[in-house]
Amino acid sequence: GKEFNAAEGQSITRHQIDSASSQFFPLCMSGIQSHLRKNHHLKHGARRQYGLFLKAIGLSLDEAMAFFREEFTQKIDSDKFEKQYGYNIRHMYGKEGKRVEYTAFSCASIILNNPPSHDDCHGCPFKHSTEDGLKSILKSNKIKSEYIDEMIALSKINQFDKACSLHWEVSRGREKGSLPSLITHPNQYYDLARDAAG
Ligand code: SF4
């Protein structure tokens, strides 16, 4: 599959993340962002799913460290942050260990691997949320009820790509079926949303 890396010149600062999240992030990522702001913590699965996504939209290592430090140190001191999480974050940027350039997870990987347990916030809401949970996420996302029903129906028959593509379309007032190809990667969702906004 296609790998999504920050395009030349594409970058984002930590101060732009909330606004980007509400405008351009797919539900799997805006959900983690809300969880982080509310709980000032992310467990391992979410740190990885979200950290690699943010890296691919152009958040630099320094910005990522500052972003997570500012949240996490509302609950733990900065020494503990550096020890427990600093390595992890640098590792995602290929600065530790084997120095591998890790790429962001595709939808298939998010849907098939490492399913979230009840107190995790990673995964794909179309796949991993209960029907009521998904309904309330979509409602608070201001999706019209006819589309909510349709996304739930698609999720029930495992057509998560179609549900997510419909979410992309109706969230920006596009016609249903207007996306030329289905969403198969969170960073594809983001890139297309940014492009659509001009
Ligand atoms: Fe995220 Fe992909 Fe699920 Fe959409 S289908 S919410 S981009 S994992």
CSV table of C-alpha atoms and ligand atoms in Angstrom, one decimal:
chain,number,residue,atom,x,y,z
A,1,GLY,CA,0.0,0.0,0.0
A,2,LYS,CA,0.9,3.6,-0.3
A,3,GLU,CA,2.9,5.1,2.5
A,4,PHE,CA,1.9,8.5,3.8
A,5,ASN,CA,4.7,10.8,4.8
A,6,ALA,CA,4.5,14.5,5.3
A,7,ALA,CA,4.7,16.0,1.9
A,8,GLU,CA,7.5,18.4,1.2
A,9,GLY,CA,6.8,21.6,3.1
A,10,GLN,CA,3.8,20.2,4.9
A,11,SER,CA,4.1,20.8,8.6
A,12,ILE,CA,2.0,21.4,11.6
A,13,THR,CA,2.7,22.8,15.0
A,14,ARG,CA,1.3,21.4,18.3
A,15,HIS,CA,-0.8,24.6,18.6
A,16,GLN,CA,-2.6,23.8,15.3
A,17,ILE,CA,-3.6,20.2,16.3
A,18,ASP,CA,-7.0,20.9,18.0
A,19,SER,CA,-8.2,22.9,15.0
A,20,ALA,CA,-6.9,20.4,12.5
A,21,SER,CA,-8.5,17.6,14.5
A,22,SER,CA,-11.9,19.1,14.4
A,23,GLN,CA,-11.6,19.9,10.7
A,24,PHE,CA,-9.5,17.3,9.0
A,25,PHE,CA,-9.0,14.2,11.3
A,26,PRO,CA,-10.8,10.9,10.8
A,27,LEU,CA,-12.7,9.7,13.8
A,28,CYS,CA,-10.0,7.3,14.9
A,29,MET,CA,-7.7,10.2,15.4
A,30,SER,CA,-10.0,13.0,16.6
A,31,GLY,CA,-11.2,10.6,19.3
A,32,ILE,CA,-7.6,10.1,20.6
A,33,GLN,CA,-7.0,13.8,20.5
A,34,SER,CA,-10.1,14.4,22.7
A,35,HIS,CA,-9.1,11.6,25.0
A,36,LEU,CA,-5.7,13.1,25.4
A,37,ARG,CA,-7.0,16.6,26.2
A,38,LYS,CA,-9.4,15.3,28.7
A,39,ASN,CA,-7.3,12.6,30.4
A,40,HIS,CA,-3.7,14.0,29.9
A,41,HIS,CA,-2.6,10.5,29.1
A,42,LEU,CA,-2.6,7.9,26.4
A,43,LYS,CA,-1.9,4.2,26.7
A,44,HIS,CA,0.6,2.5,24.5
A,45,GLY,CA,-1.6,1.5,21.6
A,46,ALA,CA,-3.0,5.1,21.2
A,47,ARG,CA,0.4,6.7,21.6
A,48,ARG,CA,1.7,4.7,18.7
A,49,GLN,CA,-1.4,4.9,16.4
A,50,TYR,CA,-1.6,8.7,17.1
A,51,GLY,CA,2.1,9.5,17.3
A,52,LEU,CA,2.8,8.0,13.9
A,53,PHE,CA,-0.2,9.7,12.4
A,54,LEU,CA,0.9,13.1,13.7
A,55,LYS,CA,4.4,12.5,12.4
A,56,ALA,CA,3.0,11.8,9.0
A,57,ILE,CA,1.0,15.0,8.9
A,58,GLY,CA,4.2,16.9,9.6
A,59,LEU,CA,4.6,17.3,13.3
A,60,SER,CA,8.3,17.5,14.0
A,61,LEU,CA,10.0,15.4,16.8
A,62,ASP,CA,10.5,18.6,18.9
A,63,GLU,CA,6.9,19.6,18.5
A,64,ALA,CA,5.7,16.0,19.3
A,65,MET,CA,7.9,15.9,22.5
A,66,ALA,CA,6.5,19.3,23.6
A,67,PHE,CA,3.0,18.4,22.7
A,68,PHE,CA,2.9,15.1,24.7
A,69,ARG,CA,5.0,16.6,27.5
A,70,GLU,CA,2.6,19.5,28.0
A,71,GLU,CA,-0.3,17.0,28.4
A,72,PHE,CA,1.3,14.2,30.3
A,73,THR,CA,3.0,16.4,32.8
A,74,GLN,CA,-0.3,17.6,34.0
A,75,LYS,CA,-0.4,14.3,35.8
A,76,ILE,CA,3.2,13.1,36.1
A,77,ASP,CA,6.5,15.1,36.6
A,78,SER,CA,8.7,15.8,33.7
A,79,ASP,CA,11.5,13.4,34.8
A,80,LYS,CA,9.0,10.6,34.7
A,81,PHE,CA,7.8,11.7,31.4
A,82,GLU,CA,11.3,11.7,29.9
A,83,LYS,CA,12.0,8.3,31.3
A,84,GLN,CA,8.8,6.5,30.5
A,85,TYR,CA,7.7,8.2,27.3
A,86,GLY,CA,10.5,10.2,25.8
A,87,TYR,CA,12.3,7.2,24.4
A,88,ASN,CA,9.1,5.9,22.9
A,89,ILE,CA,8.4,9.2,21.0
A,90,ARG,CA,12.0,9.5,19.8
A,91,HIS,CA,11.8,5.9,18.7
A,92,MET,CA,8.8,6.6,16.5
A,93,TYR,CA,10.9,9.3,14.8
A,94,GLY,CA,13.7,6.8,14.2
A,95,LYS,CA,16.0,8.4,16.7
A,96,GLU,CA,16.4,5.4,19.1
A,97,GLY,CA,16.9,1.7,18.9
A,98,LYS,CA,17.2,0.4,15.3
A,99,ARG,CA,16.5,3.9,13.9
A,100,VAL,CA,13.8,2.6,11.7
A,101,GLU,CA,11.6,5.2,9.9
A,102,TYR,CA,8.3,3.9,11.1
A,103,THR,CA,5.3,4.8,8.9
A,104,ALA,CA,1.7,5.5,10.0
A,105,PHE,CA,-0.8,2.7,10.3
A,106,SER,CA,-3.2,2.0,7.5
A,107,CYS,CA,-6.9,1.4,8.2
A,108,ALA,CA,-6.4,-2.3,7.6
A,109,SER,CA,-3.7,-2.5,10.2
A,110,ILE,CA,-5.7,-0.5,12.7
A,111,ILE,CA,-8.7,-2.7,12.1
A,112,LEU,CA,-7.0,-6.0,12.1
A,113,ASN,CA,-4.2,-5.6,14.7
A,114,ASN,CA,-4.0,-4.9,18.4
A,115,PRO,CA,-7.7,-4.4,19.2
A,116,PRO,CA,-8.4,-1.9,22.0
A,117,SER,CA,-9.5,-3.2,25.4
A,118,HIS,CA,-12.3,-1.4,27.3
A,119,ASP,CA,-10.0,1.4,28.7
A,120,ASP,CA,-8.1,2.0,25.4
A,121,CYS,CA,-9.0,4.8,23.0
A,122,HIS,CA,-7.2,3.6,19.9
A,123,GLY,CA,-8.6,1.5,17.1
A,124,CYS,CA,-11.2,2.3,14.5
A,125,PRO,CA,-14.6,3.5,15.9
A,126,PHE,CA,-16.4,2.0,13.0
A,127,LYS,CA,-14.9,-1.4,13.9
A,128,HIS,CA,-14.3,-1.3,17.6
A,129,SER,CA,-17.1,0.9,19.1
A,130,THR,CA,-20.4,-0.4,20.2
A,131,GLU,CA,-23.4,0.7,18.2
A,132,ASP,CA,-24.4,3.2,21.0
A,133,GLY,CA,-20.8,4.4,21.3
A,134,LEU,CA,-20.5,5.0,17.6
A,135,LYS,CA,-23.9,6.7,17.5
A,136,SER,CA,-22.9,9.1,20.3
A,137,ILE,CA,-19.5,9.9,18.6
A,138,LEU,CA,-21.2,10.6,15.3
A,139,LYS,CA,-23.9,12.8,17.0
A,140,SER,CA,-21.3,14.9,18.8
A,141,ASN,CA,-19.6,15.1,15.4
A,142,LYS,CA,-22.8,16.8,14.1
A,143,ILE,CA,-23.5,14.1,11.5
A,144,LYS,CA,-27.2,14.1,10.4
A,145,SER,CA,-29.2,11.1,11.8
A,146,GLU,CA,-29.9,9.6,8.3
A,147,TYR,CA,-26.2,9.4,7.7
A,148,ILE,CA,-25.5,8.1,11.2
A,149,ASP,CA,-27.9,5.2,10.5
A,150,GLU,CA,-26.2,4.5,7.2
A,151,MET,CA,-22.7,4.5,8.7
A,152,ILE,CA,-23.9,2.1,11.5
A,153,ALA,CA,-25.4,-0.2,8.9
A,154,LEU,CA,-22.2,-0.2,6.9
A,155,SER,CA,-20.1,-0.9,10.0
A,156,LYS,CA,-22.3,-3.8,10.8
A,157,ILE,CA,-21.5,-5.5,7.5
A,158,ASN,CA,-17.8,-4.7,8.0
A,159,GLN,CA,-17.7,-2.0,5.3
A,160,PHE,CA,-15.6,0.3,7.4
A,161,ASP,CA,-14.0,2.0,4.4
A,162,LYS,CA,-17.4,2.9,3.0
A,163,ALA,CA,-18.6,4.2,6.4
A,164,CYS,CA,-15.5,6.3,6.8
A,165,SER,CA,-15.7,7.6,3.2
A,166,LEU,CA,-19.3,8.6,3.8
A,167,HIS,CA,-18.1,10.4,7.0
A,168,TRP,CA,-15.5,12.2,5.0
A,169,GLU,CA,-18.1,13.3,2.4
A,170,VAL,CA,-20.9,14.4,4.6
A,171,SER,CA,-18.6,16.2,7.0
A,172,ARG,CA,-17.6,18.6,4.3
A,173,GLY,CA,-21.0,18.9,2.6
A,174,ARG,CA,-20.0,16.7,-0.4
A,175,GLU,CA,-22.3,14.5,-2.2
A,176,LYS,CA,-22.5,10.9,-1.2
A,177,GLY,CA,-20.2,8.8,-3.4
A,178,SER,CA,-18.3,11.8,-4.6
A,179,LEU,CA,-14.9,10.6,-3.3
A,180,PRO,CA,-13.1,9.0,-6.2
A,181,SER,CA,-11.7,6.3,-4.0
A,182,LEU,CA,-12.5,4.8,-0.7
A,183,ILE,CA,-10.6,5.8,2.5
A,184,THR,CA,-8.1,3.1,3.4
A,185,HIS,CA,-5.6,5.2,5.4
A,186,PRO,CA,-6.1,7.8,8.1
A,187,ASN,CA,-3.5,10.0,6.5
A,188,GLN,CA,-5.3,9.8,3.2
A,189,TYR,CA,-8.5,11.0,5.0
A,190,TYR,CA,-6.4,13.9,6.3
A,191,ASP,CA,-4.7,14.8,3.1
A,192,LEU,CA,-7.9,14.8,1.1
A,193,ALA,CA,-9.6,16.9,3.7
A,194,ARG,CA,-6.8,19.4,3.7
A,195,ASP,CA,-6.9,19.6,-0.1
A,196,ALA,CA,-10.7,19.9,-0.1
A,197,ALA,CA,-10.4,22.9,2.2
A,198,GLY,CA,-8.1,24.6,-0.3
B,1,SF4,FE1,-9.7,5.7,10.9
B,1,SF4,FE2,-9.6,4.1,8.8
B,1,SF4,FE3,-11.4,3.7,10.7
B,1,SF4,FE4,-11.6,5.8,9.1
B,1,SF4,S1,-11.7,3.6,8.6
B,1,SF4,S2,-11.9,5.9,11.3
B,1,SF4,S3,-9.4,6.4,8.8
B,1,SF4,S4,-9.2,3.5,10.9
